[in-house]
Coordinates of N, CA, C and O in Angstrom, one line a residue:
X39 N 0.3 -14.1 -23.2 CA 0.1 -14.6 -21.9 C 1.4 -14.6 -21.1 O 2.4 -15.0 -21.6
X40 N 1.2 -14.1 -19.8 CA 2.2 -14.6 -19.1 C 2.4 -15.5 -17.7 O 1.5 -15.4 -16.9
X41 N 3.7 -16.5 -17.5 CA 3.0 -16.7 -16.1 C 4.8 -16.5 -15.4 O 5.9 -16.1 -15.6
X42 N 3.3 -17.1 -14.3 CA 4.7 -16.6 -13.3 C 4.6 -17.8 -12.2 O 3.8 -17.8 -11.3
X43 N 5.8 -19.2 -12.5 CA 5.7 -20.4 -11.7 C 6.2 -20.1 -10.4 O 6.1 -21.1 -9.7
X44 N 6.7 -19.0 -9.6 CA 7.0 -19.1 -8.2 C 5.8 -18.8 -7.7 O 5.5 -19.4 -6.7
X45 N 4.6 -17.7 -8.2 CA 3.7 -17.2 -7.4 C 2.6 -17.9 -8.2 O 1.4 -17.8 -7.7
X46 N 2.7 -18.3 -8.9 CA 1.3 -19.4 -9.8 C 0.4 -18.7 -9.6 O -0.5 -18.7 -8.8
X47 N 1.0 -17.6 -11.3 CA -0.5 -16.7 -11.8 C 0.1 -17.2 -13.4 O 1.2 -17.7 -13.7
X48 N -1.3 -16.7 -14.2 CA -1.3 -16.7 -15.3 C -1.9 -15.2 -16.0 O -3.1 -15.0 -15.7
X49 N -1.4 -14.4 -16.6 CA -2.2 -12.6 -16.8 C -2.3 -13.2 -18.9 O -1.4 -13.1 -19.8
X50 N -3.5 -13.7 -18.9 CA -4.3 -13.7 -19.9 C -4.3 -12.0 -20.7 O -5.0 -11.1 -20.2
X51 N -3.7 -11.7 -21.7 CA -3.9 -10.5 -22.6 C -5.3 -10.1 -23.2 O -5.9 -11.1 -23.4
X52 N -5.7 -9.4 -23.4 CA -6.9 -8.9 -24.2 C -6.7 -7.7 -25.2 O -6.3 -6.7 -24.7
X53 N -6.9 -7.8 -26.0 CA -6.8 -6.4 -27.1 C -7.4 -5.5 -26.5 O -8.4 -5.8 -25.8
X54 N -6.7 -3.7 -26.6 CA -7.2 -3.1 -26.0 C -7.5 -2.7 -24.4 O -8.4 -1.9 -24.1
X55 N -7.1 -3.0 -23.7 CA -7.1 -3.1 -22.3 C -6.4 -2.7 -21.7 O -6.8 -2.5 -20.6
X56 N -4.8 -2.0 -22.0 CA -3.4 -1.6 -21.7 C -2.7 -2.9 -21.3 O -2.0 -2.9 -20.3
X57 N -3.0 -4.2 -22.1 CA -2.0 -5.5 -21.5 C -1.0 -5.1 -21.5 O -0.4 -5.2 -20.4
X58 N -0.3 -4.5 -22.5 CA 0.8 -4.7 -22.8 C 1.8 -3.9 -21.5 O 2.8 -4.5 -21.0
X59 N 1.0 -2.3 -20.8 CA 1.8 -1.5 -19.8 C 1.4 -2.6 -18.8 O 2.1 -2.5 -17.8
X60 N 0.5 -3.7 -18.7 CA 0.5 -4.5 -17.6 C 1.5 -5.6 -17.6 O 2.2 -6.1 -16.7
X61 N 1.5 -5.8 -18.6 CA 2.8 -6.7 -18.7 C 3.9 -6.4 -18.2 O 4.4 -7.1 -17.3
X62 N 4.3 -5.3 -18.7 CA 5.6 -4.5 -18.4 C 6.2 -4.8 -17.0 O 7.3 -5.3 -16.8
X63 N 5.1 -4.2 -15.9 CA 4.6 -4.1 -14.5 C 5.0 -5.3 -14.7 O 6.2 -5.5 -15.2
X64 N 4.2 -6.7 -14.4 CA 4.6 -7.7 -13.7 C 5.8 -8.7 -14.3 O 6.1 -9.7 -13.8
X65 N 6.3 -8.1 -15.4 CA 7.7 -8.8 -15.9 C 8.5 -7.9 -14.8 O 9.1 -8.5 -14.0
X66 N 8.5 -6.6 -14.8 CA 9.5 -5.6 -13.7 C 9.5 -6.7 -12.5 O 10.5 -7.4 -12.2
X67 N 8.3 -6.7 -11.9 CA 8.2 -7.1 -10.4 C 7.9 -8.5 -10.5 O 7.5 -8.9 -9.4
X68 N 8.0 -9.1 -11.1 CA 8.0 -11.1 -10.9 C 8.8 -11.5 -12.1 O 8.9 -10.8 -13.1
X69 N 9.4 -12.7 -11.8 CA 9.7 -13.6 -12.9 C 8.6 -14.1 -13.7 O 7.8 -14.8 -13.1
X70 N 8.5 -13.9 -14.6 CA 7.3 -14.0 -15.6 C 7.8 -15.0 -17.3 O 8.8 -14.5 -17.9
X71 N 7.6 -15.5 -17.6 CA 7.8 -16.1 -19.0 C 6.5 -16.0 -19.8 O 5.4 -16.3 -19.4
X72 N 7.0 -15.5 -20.9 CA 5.6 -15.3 -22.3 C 5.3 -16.5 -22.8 O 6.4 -17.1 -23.1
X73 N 4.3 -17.2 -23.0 CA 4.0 -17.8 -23.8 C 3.0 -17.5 -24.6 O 2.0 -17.0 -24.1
X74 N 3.1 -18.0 -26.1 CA 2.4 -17.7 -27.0 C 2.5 -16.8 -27.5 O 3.2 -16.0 -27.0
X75 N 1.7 -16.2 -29.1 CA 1.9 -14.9 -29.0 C 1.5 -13.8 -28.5 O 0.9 -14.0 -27.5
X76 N 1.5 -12.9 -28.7 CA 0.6 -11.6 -27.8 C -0.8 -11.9 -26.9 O -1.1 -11.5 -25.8
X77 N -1.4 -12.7 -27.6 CA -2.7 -12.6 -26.9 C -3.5 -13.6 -27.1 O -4.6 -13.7 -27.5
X78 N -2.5 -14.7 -26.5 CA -2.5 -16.7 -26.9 C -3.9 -16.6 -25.7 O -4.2 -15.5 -25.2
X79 N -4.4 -17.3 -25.6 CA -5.5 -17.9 -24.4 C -4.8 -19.8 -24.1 O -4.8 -20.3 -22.9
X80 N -4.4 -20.4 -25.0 CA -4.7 -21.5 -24.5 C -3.3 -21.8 -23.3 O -2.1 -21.6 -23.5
X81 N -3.8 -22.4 -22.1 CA -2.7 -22.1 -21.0 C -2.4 -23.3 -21.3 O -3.1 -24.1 -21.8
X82 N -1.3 -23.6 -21.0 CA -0.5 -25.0 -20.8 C -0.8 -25.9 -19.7 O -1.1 -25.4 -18.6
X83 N -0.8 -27.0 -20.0 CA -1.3 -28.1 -19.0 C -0.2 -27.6 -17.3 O -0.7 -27.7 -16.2
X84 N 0.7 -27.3 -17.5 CA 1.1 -27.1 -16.1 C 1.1 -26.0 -15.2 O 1.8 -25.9 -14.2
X85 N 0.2 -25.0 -16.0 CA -0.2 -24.1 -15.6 C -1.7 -24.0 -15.0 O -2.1 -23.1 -14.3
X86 N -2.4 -25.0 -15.4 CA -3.4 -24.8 -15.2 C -4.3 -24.5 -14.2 O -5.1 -23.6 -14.2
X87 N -4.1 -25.3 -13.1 CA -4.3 -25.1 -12.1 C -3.7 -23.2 -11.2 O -4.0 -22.9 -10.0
X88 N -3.3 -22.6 -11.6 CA -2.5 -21.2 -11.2 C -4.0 -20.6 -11.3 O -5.0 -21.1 -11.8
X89 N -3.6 -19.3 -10.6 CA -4.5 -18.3 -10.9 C -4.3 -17.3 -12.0 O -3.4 -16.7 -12.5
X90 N -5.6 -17.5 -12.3 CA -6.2 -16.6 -14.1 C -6.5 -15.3 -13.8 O -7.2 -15.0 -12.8
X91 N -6.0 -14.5 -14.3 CA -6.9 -12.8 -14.6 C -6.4 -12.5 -15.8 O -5.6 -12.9 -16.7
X92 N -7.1 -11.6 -15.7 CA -6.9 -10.8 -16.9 C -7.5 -9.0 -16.5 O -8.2 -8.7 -15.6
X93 N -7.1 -8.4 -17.1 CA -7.9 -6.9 -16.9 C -9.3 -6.7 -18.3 O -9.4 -7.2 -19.4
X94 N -10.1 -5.9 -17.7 CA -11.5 -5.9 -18.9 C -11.2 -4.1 -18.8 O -10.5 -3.6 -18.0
X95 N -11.9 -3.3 -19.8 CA -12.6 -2.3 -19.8 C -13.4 -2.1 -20.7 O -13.5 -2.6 -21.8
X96 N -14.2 -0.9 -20.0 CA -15.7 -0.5 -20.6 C -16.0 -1.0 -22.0 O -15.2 -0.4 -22.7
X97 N -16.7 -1.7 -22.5 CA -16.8 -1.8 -24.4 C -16.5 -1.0 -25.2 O -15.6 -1.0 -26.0
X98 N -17.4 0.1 -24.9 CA -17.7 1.5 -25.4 C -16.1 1.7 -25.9 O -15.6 1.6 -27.0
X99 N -15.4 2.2 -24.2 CA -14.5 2.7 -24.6 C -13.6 2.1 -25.3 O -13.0 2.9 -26.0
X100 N -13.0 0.8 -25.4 CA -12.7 -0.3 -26.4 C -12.9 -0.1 -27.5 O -11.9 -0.1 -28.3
X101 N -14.0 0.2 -27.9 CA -14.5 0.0 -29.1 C -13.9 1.0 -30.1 O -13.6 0.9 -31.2
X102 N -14.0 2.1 -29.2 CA -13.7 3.6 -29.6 C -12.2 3.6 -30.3 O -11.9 3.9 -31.4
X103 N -11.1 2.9 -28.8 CA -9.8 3.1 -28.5 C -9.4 1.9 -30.6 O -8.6 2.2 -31.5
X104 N -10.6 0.8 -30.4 CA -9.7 0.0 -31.4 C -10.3 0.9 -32.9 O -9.5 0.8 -33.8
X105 N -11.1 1.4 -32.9 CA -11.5 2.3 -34.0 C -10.4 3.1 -34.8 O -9.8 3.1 -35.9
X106 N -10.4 4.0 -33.2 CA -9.2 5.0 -33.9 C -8.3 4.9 -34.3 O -7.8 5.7 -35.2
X107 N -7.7 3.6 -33.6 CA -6.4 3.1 -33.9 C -6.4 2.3 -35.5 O -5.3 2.3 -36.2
X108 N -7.5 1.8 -36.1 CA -8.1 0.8 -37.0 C -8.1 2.7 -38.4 O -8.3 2.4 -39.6
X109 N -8.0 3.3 -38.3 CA -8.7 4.8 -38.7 C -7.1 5.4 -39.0 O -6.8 6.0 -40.1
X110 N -6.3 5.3 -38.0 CA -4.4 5.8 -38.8 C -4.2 5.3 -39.9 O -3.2 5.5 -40.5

């Protein structure tokens, strides 16, 4: 999870989704601090109120993406 206290977001991780190249992006372009590890959900009390997202994609292709990866 990451946030970011000047613009009060929080970018929630998901396996599989490209968090990680999204991360990248908004650590580049905001002050951002990690908490938790890779793909924590529980936000901290003084975060809470911030805005939440996260990115989703298709199941299917999810499913596929953690397969093959699960298959090396």
């Amino acid at each position: 999870m990451l946030i970011c206290d000047k613009h009060k977001f929080v970018f929630l991780r998901i396996p599989k989704t490209a968090s990680r190249s999204i991360s990248r992006i908004l650590e580049k372009n905001f002050t951002c601090r990690s908490i938790g590890y890779h793909h924590c959900n529980k936000i901290p009390k003084e975060a809470i109120e911030y805005f939440r997202f996260a990115v989703v994609r298709n199941p299917y292709e999810r499913a596929i993406s953690a397969w093959k990866q699960w298959e090396k």
